[in-house]
Short mmCIF file of C-alpha atoms and ligand atoms in Angstrom, two decimals:
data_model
loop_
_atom_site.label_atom_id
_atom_site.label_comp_id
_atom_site.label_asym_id
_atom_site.label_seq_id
_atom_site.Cartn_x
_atom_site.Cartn_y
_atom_site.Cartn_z
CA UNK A 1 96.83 140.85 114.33
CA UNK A 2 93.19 139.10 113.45
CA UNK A 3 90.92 141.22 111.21
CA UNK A 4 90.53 144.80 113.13
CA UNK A 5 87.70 147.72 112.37
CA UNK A 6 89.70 150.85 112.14
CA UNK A 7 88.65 154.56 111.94
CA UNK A 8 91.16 156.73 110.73
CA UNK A 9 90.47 160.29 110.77
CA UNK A 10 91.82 163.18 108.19
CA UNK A 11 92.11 162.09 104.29
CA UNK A 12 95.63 163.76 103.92
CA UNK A 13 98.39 162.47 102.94
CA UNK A 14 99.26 159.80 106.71
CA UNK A 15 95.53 158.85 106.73
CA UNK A 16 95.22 156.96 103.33
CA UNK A 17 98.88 156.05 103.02
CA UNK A 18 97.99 153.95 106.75
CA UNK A 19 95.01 152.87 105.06
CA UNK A 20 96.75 151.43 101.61
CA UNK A 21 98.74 149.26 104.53
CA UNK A 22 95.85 148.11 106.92
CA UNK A 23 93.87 147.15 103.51
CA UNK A 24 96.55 145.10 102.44
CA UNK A 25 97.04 143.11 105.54
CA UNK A 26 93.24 142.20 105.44
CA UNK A 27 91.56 145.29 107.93
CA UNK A 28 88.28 146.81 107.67
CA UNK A 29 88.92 150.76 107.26
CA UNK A 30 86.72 153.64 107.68
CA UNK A 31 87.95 157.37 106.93
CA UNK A 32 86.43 160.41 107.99
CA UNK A 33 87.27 163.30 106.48
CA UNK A 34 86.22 167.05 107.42
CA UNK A 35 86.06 168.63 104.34
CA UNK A 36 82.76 168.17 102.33
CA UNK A 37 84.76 166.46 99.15
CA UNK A 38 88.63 165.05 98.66
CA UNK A 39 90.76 168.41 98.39
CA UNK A 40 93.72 167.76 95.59
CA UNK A 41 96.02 170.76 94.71
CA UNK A 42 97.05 173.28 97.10
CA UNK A 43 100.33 174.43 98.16
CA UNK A 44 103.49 172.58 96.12
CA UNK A 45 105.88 170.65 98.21
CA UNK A 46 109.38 168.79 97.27
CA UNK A 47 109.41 165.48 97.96
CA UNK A 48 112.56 162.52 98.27
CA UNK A 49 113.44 160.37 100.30
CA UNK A 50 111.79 157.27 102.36
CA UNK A 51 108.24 158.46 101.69
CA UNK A 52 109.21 158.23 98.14
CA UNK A 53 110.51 155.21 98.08
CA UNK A 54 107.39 153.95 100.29
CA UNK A 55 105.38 155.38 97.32
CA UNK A 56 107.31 153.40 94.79
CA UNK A 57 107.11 150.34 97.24
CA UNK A 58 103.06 150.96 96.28
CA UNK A 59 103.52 151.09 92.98
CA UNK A 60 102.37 155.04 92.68
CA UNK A 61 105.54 156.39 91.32
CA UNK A 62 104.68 156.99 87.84
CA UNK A 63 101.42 159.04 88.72
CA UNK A 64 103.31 160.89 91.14
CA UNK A 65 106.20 161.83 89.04
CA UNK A 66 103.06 162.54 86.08
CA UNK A 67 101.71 165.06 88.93
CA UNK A 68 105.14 166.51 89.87
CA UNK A 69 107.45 169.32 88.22
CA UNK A 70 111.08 169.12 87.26
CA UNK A 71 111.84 172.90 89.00
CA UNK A 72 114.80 174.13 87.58
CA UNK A 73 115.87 176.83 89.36
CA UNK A 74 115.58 179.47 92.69
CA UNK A 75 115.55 182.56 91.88
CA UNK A 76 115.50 185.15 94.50
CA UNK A 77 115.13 188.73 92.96
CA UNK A 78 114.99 192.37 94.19
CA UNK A 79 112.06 194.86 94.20
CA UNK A 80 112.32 195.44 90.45
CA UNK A 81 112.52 191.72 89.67
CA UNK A 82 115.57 191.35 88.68
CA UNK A 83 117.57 188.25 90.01
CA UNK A 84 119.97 188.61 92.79
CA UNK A 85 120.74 185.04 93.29
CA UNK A 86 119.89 182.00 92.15
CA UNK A 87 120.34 178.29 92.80
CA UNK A 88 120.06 175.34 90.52
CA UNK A 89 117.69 172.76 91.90
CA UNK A 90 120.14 170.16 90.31
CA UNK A 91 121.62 170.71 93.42
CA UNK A 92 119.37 169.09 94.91
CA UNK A 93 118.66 166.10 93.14
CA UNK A 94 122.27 165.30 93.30
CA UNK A 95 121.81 165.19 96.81
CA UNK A 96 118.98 162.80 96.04
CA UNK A 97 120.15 160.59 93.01
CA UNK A 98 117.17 162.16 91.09
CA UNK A 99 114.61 160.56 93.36
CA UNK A 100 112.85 163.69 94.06
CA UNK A 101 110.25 165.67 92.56
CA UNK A 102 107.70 169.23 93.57
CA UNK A 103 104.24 168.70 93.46
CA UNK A 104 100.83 169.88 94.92
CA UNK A 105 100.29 168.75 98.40
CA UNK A 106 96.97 167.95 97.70
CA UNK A 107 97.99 166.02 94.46
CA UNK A 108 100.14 163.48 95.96
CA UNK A 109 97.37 162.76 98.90
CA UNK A 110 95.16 161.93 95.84
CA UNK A 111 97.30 159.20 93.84
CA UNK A 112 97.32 157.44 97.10
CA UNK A 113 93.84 157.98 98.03
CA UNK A 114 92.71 157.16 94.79
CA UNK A 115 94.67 153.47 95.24
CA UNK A 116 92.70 152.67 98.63
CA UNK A 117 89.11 154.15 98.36
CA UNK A 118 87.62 151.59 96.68
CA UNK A 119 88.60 149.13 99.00
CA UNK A 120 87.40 151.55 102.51
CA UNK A 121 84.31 153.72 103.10
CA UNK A 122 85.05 157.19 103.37
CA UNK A 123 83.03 159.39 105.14
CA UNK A 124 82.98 163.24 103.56
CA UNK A 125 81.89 165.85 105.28
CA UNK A 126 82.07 164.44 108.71
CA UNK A 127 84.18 164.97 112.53
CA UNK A 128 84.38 162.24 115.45
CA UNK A 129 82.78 164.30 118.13
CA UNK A 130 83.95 161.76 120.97
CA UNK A 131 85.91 158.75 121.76
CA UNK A 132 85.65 156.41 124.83
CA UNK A 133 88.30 153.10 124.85
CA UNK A 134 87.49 150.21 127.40
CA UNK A 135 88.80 147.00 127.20
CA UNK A 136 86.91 145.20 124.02
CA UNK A 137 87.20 148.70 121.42
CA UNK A 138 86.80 152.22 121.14
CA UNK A 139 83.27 153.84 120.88
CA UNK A 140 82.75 157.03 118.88
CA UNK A 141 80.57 159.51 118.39
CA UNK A 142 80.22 161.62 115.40
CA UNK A 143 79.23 165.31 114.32
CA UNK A 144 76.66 163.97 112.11
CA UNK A 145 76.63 159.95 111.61
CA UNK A 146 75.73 157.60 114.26
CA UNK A 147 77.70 156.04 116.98
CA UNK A 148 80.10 153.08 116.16
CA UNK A 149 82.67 150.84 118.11
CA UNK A 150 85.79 150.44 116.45
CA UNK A 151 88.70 148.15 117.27
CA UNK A 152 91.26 151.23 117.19
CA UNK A 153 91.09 154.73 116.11
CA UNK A 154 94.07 156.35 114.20
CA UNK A 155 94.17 160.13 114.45
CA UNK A 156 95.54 161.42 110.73
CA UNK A 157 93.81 164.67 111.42
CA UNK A 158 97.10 167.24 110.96
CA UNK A 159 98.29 169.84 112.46
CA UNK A 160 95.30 170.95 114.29
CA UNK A 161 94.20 167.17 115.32
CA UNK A 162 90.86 166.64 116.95
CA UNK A 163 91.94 163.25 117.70
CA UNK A 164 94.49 164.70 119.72
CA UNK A 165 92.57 167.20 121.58
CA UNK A 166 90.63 164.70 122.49
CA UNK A 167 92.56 161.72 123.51
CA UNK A 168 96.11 163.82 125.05
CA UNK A 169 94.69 167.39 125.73
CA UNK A 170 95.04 170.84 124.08
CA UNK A 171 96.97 171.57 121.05
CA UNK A 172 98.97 174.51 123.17
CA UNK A 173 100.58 171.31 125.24
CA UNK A 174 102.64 169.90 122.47
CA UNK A 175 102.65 173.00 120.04
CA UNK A 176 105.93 174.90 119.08
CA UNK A 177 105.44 177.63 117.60
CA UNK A 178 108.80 178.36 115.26
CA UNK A 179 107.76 182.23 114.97
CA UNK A 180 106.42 182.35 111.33
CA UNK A 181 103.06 182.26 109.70
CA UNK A 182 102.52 180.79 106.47
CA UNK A 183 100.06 181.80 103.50
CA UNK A 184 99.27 179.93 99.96
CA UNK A 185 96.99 179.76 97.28
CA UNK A 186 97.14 179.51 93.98
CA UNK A 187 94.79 181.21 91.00
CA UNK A 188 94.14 180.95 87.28
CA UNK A 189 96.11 183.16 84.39
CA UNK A 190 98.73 185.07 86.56
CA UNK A 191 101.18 186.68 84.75
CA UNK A 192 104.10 186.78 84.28
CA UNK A 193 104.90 183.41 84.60
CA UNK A 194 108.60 182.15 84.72
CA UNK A 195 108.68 178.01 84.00
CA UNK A 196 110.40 175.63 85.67
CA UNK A 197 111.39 178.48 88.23
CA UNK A 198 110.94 179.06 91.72
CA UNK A 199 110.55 183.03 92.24
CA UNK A 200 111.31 184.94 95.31
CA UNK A 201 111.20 187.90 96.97
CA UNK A 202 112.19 188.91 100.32
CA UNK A 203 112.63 192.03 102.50
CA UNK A 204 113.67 191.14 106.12
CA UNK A 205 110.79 189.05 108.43
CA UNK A 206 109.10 188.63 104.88
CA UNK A 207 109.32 186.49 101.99
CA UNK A 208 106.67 186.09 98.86
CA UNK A 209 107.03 183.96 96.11
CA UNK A 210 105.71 181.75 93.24
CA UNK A 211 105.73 179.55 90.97
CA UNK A 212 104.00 178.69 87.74
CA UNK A 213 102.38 175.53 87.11
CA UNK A 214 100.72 173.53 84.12
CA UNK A 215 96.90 174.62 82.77
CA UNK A 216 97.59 178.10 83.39
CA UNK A 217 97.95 178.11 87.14
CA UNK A 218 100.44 180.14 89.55
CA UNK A 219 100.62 178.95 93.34
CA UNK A 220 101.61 181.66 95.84
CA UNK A 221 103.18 181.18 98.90
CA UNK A 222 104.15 184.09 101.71
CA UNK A 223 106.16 183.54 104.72
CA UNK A 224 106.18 186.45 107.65
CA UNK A 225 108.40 186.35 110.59
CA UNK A 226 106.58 187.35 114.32
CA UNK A 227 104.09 186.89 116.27
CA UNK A 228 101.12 189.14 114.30
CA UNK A 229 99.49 185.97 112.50
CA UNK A 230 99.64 183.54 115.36
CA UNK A 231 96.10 183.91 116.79
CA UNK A 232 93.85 184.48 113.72
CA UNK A 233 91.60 181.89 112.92
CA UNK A 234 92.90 179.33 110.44
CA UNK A 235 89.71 179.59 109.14
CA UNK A 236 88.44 182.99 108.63
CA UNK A 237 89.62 183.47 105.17
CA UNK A 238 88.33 187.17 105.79
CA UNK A 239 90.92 188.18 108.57
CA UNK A 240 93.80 186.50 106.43
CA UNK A 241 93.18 188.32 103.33
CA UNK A 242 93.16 191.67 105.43
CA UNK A 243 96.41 190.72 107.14
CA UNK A 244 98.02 189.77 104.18
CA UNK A 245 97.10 193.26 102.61
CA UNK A 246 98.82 194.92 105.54
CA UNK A 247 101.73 192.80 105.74
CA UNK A 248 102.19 192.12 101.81
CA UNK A 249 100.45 195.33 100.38
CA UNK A 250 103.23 197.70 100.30
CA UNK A 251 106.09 195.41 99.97
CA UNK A 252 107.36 196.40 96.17
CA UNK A 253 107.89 193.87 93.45
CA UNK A 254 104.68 191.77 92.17
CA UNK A 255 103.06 192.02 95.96
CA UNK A 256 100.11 194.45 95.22
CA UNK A 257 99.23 192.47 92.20
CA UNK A 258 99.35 189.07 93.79
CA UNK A 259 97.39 190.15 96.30
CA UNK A 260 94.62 191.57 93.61
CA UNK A 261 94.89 187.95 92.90
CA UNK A 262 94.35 186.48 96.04
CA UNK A 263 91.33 188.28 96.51
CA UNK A 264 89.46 186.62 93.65
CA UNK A 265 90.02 183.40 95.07
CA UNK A 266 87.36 182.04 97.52
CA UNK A 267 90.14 180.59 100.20
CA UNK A 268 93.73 180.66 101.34
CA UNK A 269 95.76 178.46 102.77
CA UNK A 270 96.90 180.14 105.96
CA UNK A 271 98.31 178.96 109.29
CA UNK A 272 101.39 179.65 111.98
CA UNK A 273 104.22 177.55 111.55
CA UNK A 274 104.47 175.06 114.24
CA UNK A 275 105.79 171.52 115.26
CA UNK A 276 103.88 169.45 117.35
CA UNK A 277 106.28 167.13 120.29
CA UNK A 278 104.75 164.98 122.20
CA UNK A 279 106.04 162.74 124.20
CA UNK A 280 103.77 159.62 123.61
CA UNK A 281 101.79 159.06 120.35
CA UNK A 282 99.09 156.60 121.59
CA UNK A 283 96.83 155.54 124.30
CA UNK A 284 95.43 151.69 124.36
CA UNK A 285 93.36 152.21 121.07
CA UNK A 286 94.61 155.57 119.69
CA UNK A 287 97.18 156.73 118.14
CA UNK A 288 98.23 159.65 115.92
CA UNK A 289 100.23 159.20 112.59
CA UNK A 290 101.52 162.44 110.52
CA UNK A 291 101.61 165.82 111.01
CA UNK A 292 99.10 164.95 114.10
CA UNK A 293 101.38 163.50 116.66
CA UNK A 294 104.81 165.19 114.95
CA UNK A 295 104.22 167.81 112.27
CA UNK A 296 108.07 169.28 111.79
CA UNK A 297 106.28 172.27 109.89
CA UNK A 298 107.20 173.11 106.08
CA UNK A 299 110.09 174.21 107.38
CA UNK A 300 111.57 170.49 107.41
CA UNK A 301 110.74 170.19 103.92
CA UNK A 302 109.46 166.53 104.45
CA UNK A 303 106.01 166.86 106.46
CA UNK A 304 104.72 164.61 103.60
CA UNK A 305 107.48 161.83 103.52
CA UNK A 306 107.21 161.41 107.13
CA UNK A 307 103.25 161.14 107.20
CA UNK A 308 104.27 158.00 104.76
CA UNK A 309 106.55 156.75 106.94
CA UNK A 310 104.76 157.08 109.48
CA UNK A 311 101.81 155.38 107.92
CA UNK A 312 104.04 152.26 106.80
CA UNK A 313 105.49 151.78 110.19
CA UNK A 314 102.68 151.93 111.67
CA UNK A 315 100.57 149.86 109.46
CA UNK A 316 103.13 146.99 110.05
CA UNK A 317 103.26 146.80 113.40
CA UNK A 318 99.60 146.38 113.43
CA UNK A 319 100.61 143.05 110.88
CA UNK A 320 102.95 142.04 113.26
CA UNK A 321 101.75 142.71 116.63
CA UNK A 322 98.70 140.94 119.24
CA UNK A 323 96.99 143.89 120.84
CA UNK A 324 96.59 147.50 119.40
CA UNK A 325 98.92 148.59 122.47
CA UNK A 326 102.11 146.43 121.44
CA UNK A 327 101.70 147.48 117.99
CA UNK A 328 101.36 151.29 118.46
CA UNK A 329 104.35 151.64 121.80
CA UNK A 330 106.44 149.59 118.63
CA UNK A 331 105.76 152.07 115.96
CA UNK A 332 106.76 155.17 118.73
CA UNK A 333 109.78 153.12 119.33
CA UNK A 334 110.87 152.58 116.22
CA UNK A 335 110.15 156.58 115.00
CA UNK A 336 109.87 158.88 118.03
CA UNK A 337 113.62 159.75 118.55
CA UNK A 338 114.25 159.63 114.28
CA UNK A 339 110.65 162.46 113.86
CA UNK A 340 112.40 164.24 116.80
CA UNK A 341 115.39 164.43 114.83
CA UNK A 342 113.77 166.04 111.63
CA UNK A 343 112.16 168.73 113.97
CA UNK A 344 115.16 169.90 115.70
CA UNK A 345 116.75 170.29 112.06
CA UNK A 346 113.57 171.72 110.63
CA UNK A 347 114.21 174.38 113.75
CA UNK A 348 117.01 174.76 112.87
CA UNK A 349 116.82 175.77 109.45
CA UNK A 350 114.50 178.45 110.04
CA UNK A 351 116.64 181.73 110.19
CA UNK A 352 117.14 180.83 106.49
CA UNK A 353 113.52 180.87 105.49
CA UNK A 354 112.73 183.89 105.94
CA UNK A 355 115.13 185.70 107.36
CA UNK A 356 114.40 188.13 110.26
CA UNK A 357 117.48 190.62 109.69
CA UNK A 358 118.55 192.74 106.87
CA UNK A 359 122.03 190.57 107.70
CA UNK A 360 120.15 187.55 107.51
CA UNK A 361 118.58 188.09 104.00
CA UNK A 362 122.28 189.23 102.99
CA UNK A 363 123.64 186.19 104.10
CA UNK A 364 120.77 183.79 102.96
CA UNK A 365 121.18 185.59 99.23
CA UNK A 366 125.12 184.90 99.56
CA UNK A 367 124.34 181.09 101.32
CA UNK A 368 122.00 180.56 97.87
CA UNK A 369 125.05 181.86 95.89
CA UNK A 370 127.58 179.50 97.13
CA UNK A 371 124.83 176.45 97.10
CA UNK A 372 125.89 176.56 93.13
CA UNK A 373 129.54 175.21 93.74
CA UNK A 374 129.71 171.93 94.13
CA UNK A 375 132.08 171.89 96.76
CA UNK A 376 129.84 174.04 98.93
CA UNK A 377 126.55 172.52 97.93
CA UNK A 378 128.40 168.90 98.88
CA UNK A 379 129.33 170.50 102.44
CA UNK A 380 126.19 172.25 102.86
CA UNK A 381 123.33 169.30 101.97
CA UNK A 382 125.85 166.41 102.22
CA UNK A 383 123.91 163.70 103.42
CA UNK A 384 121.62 165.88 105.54
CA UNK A 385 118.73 165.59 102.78
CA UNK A 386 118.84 161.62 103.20
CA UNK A 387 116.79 159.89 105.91
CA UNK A 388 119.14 157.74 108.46
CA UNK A 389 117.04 154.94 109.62
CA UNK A 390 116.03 151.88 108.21
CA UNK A 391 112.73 150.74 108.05
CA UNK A 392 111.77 147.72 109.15
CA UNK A 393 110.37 144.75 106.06
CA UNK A 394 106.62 144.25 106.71
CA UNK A 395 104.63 141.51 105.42
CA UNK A 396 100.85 142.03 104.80
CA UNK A 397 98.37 139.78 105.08
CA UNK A 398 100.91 136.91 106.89
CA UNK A 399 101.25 135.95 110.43
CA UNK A 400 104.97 135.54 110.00
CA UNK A 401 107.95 137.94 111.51
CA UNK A 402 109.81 139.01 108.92
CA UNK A 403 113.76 140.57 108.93
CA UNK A 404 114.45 144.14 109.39
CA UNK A 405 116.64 144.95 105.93
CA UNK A 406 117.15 148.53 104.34
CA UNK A 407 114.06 149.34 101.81
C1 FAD B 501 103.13 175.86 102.96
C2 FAD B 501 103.57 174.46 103.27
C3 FAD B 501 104.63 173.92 102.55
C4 FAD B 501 105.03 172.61 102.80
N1 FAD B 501 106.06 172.09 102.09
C5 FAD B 501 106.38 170.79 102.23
C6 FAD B 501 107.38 170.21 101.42
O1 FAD B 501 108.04 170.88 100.61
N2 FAD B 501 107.61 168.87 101.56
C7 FAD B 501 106.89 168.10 102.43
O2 FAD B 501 107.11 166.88 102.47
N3 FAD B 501 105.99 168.65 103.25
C8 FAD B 501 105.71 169.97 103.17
N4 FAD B 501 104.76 170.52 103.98
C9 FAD B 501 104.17 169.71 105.06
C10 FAD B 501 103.12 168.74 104.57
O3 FAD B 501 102.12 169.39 103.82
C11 FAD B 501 102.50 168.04 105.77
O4 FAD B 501 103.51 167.58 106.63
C12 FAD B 501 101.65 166.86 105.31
O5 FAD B 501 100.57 167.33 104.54
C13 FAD B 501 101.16 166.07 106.52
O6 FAD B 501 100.22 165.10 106.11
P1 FAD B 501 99.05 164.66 107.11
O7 FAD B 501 98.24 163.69 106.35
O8 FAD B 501 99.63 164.28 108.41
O9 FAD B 501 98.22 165.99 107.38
P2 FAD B 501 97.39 166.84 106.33
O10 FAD B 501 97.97 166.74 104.98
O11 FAD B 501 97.26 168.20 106.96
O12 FAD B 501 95.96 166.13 106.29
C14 FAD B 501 95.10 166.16 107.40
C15 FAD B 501 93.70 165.84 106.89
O13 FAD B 501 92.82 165.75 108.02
C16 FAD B 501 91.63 166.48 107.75
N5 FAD B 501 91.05 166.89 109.02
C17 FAD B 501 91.44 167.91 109.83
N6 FAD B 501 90.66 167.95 110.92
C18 FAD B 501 89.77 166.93 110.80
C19 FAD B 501 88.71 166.46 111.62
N7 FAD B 501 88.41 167.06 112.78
N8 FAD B 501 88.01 165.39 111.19
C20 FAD B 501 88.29 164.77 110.01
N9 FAD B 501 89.28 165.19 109.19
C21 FAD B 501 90.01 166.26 109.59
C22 FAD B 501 92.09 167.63 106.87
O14 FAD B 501 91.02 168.18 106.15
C23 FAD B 501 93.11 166.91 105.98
O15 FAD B 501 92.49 166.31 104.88
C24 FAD B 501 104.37 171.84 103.80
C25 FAD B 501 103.34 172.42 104.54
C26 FAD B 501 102.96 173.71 104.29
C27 FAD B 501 101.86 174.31 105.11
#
């Protein structure tokens, strides 16, 4: 496609991995991003699989792997800290061939926004208010800078899109709630620390853990089965730190003095675990891309990868393609049924988070156990962890159609 003005909203991880792509095939990119400065850190997440090879495509590798942690092990232990189980994360870069890696969310959005922003504008600190398509572009209207057209406008806004709200209707239309909400922050000088090693704790519906990272720092992250968390504001950091003192406070093991910890910190991560399905990603001149048109929740393990993906695909059928339209029904038909795929496994795996039952926890702990024998660990993960599609061979910057071959 000619030269195109695109807005792409949310500086995550989809928004400047689309933008690395539209750059290189000659585009004219703005980003808008909500939060007053670029957010790096955060929550850890593992990460294999097409997004990383995407990211070595890009030539980021090193700095991610620089950013990332080798974790060793999973250790789940009992009230008094002592392990009951444990699972060496070998396992799972055997699965892998060693292509994977655990780092902050926030960390691996930077190394690839760091590659693109000095070839965009981003705009800090700022949320499209409105958008109106008609035949020639879009027209948008902002919370605080002027009007602009735009040629298209990409939604990389997450979970809670505003893009999507706007353009395809409330979030409660396309939201599944898997029955969990999530917590996660991380703080300064915790101790103990255990390197290298994932540590757990879990009582049935409820599951806390951490993990200890370089410059002194310990993330957190809690997991609660039910409804209870589902309507509190993602943003009052006031009501989550009270619920997490009810849910967490008398829970045994390092709770009461993680939670001393989390409230010295000025925020938390916290949110319900949900997938968004939907079935159509894009109008004329919008479309979503990452964890805005199909989030699979952490629960899949791979929300990050697939915002990649998604941002490569979709990048390249703008190359390829004549109107915004063609290009954005190819990019849904290329990924819609292979996203859908990762959510109903994601779903699928979550009795095994955090298990509701006292059975469940039994037979997670036992599950973790057996992960340790090859045998087991083959049936278990097999191929599961690997991502069956292949993605199509874009060329930037070139009116030509290239071949589809495996990347
Ligand atoms: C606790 C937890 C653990 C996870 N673990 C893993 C894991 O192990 N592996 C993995 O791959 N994935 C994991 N994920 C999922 C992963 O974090 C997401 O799938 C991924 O971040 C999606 O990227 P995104 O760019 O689509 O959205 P996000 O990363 O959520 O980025 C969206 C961006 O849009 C911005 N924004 C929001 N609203 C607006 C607005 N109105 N205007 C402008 N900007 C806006 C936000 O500030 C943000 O910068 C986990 C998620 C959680 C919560």
């Amino acid at each position: 496609m000619k030269q195109q003005s695109i807005l792409i909203s949310g500086a995550g991880i989809a928004g400047p991995a689309l933008a690395y792509w539209l750059v290189k095939d000659g585009h004219t990119v703005t980003l808008v991003e909500r939060t007053p400065e670029f957010r790096a850190g955060g929550y850890v997440i593992d990460f294999w699989g097409l997004g990383y090879e995407l990211v070595e495509k890009m030539g980021l590798l090193p700095e991610v792997i620089k950013a990332g942690y080798e974790v060793k092990e999973l250790r789940l232990v009992n009230k008094q800290g002592r392990k009951i189980a444990g699972l060496n994360a070998d396992v799972f870069r055997t699965a892998t061939f060693g292509r994977y890696t655990s780092l902050p969310r926030g960390d691996l959005a930077r190394v690839i926004y760091t590659a693109v922003a000095p070839k965009i504008e981003t705009r800090f600190g700022d949320s499209i208010k409105t958008i109106s398509e008609d035949t020639d572009g879009v027209a948008v209207t902002f919370e605080h800078g002027a009007p602009q057209r735009f040629d298209m406008v990409i939604g990389a806004d997450g979970l809670h899109s505003k893009v999507r709200e706007l353009m395809f209707g409330p979030e409660s239309d396309f939201e599944k709630f898997l029955g969990y909400t999530v917590a996660a922050f991380d703080t300064d000088g915790y101790e103990p620390r255990t390197e290298d090693t994932y540590v757990s704790y879990g009582v049935p519906g409820k599951q806390a853990a951490r993990f200890a990272m370089r410059d002194n720092r310990t993330t957190f992250l809690f997991v609660l089965a039910g409804e209870d968390g589902r309507d509190i504001d993602p943003h009052d950091t006031d009501a989550h730190k009270a619920f997490m003192h009810k849910a967490f406070g008398s829970l045994g093991w390092e709770c009461p003095q993680i939670l001393e910890a989390m409230d010295r910190v000025p925020e938390l991560y916290f949110d319900r675990v949900s997938q968004i399905r939907m079935p159509t990603w894009h109008t004329n001149r919008t479309a979503l891309v990452g964890d805005a048109g199909y989030c699979p929740s952490l629960l899949a393990g791979q929300g990050s990868a697939l915002a990649i993906i998604g941002g490569y695909v979709l990048a390249g059928e703008i190359a390829r393609a004549s109107t915004p339209s063609e290009a954005f029904a190819r990019y849904e038909e290329i990924l819609h049924s292979f996203m859908l795929h990762k959510q109903v496994a994601a779903e699928g795996f979550a009795p095994s988070f955090a298990p509701k039952t006292a059975f469940g926890l039994f037979f997670r702990n036992i599950s973790t156990r057996l992960l340790n024998i090859p045998f087991f660990a083959k049936q278990a993960l097999g191929s599961s962890l690997l991502d069956k599609i292949k993605l199509p061979e874009y060329t930037f910057g070139e009116n030509e159609t290239p071949e589809t071959e495996n990347i």
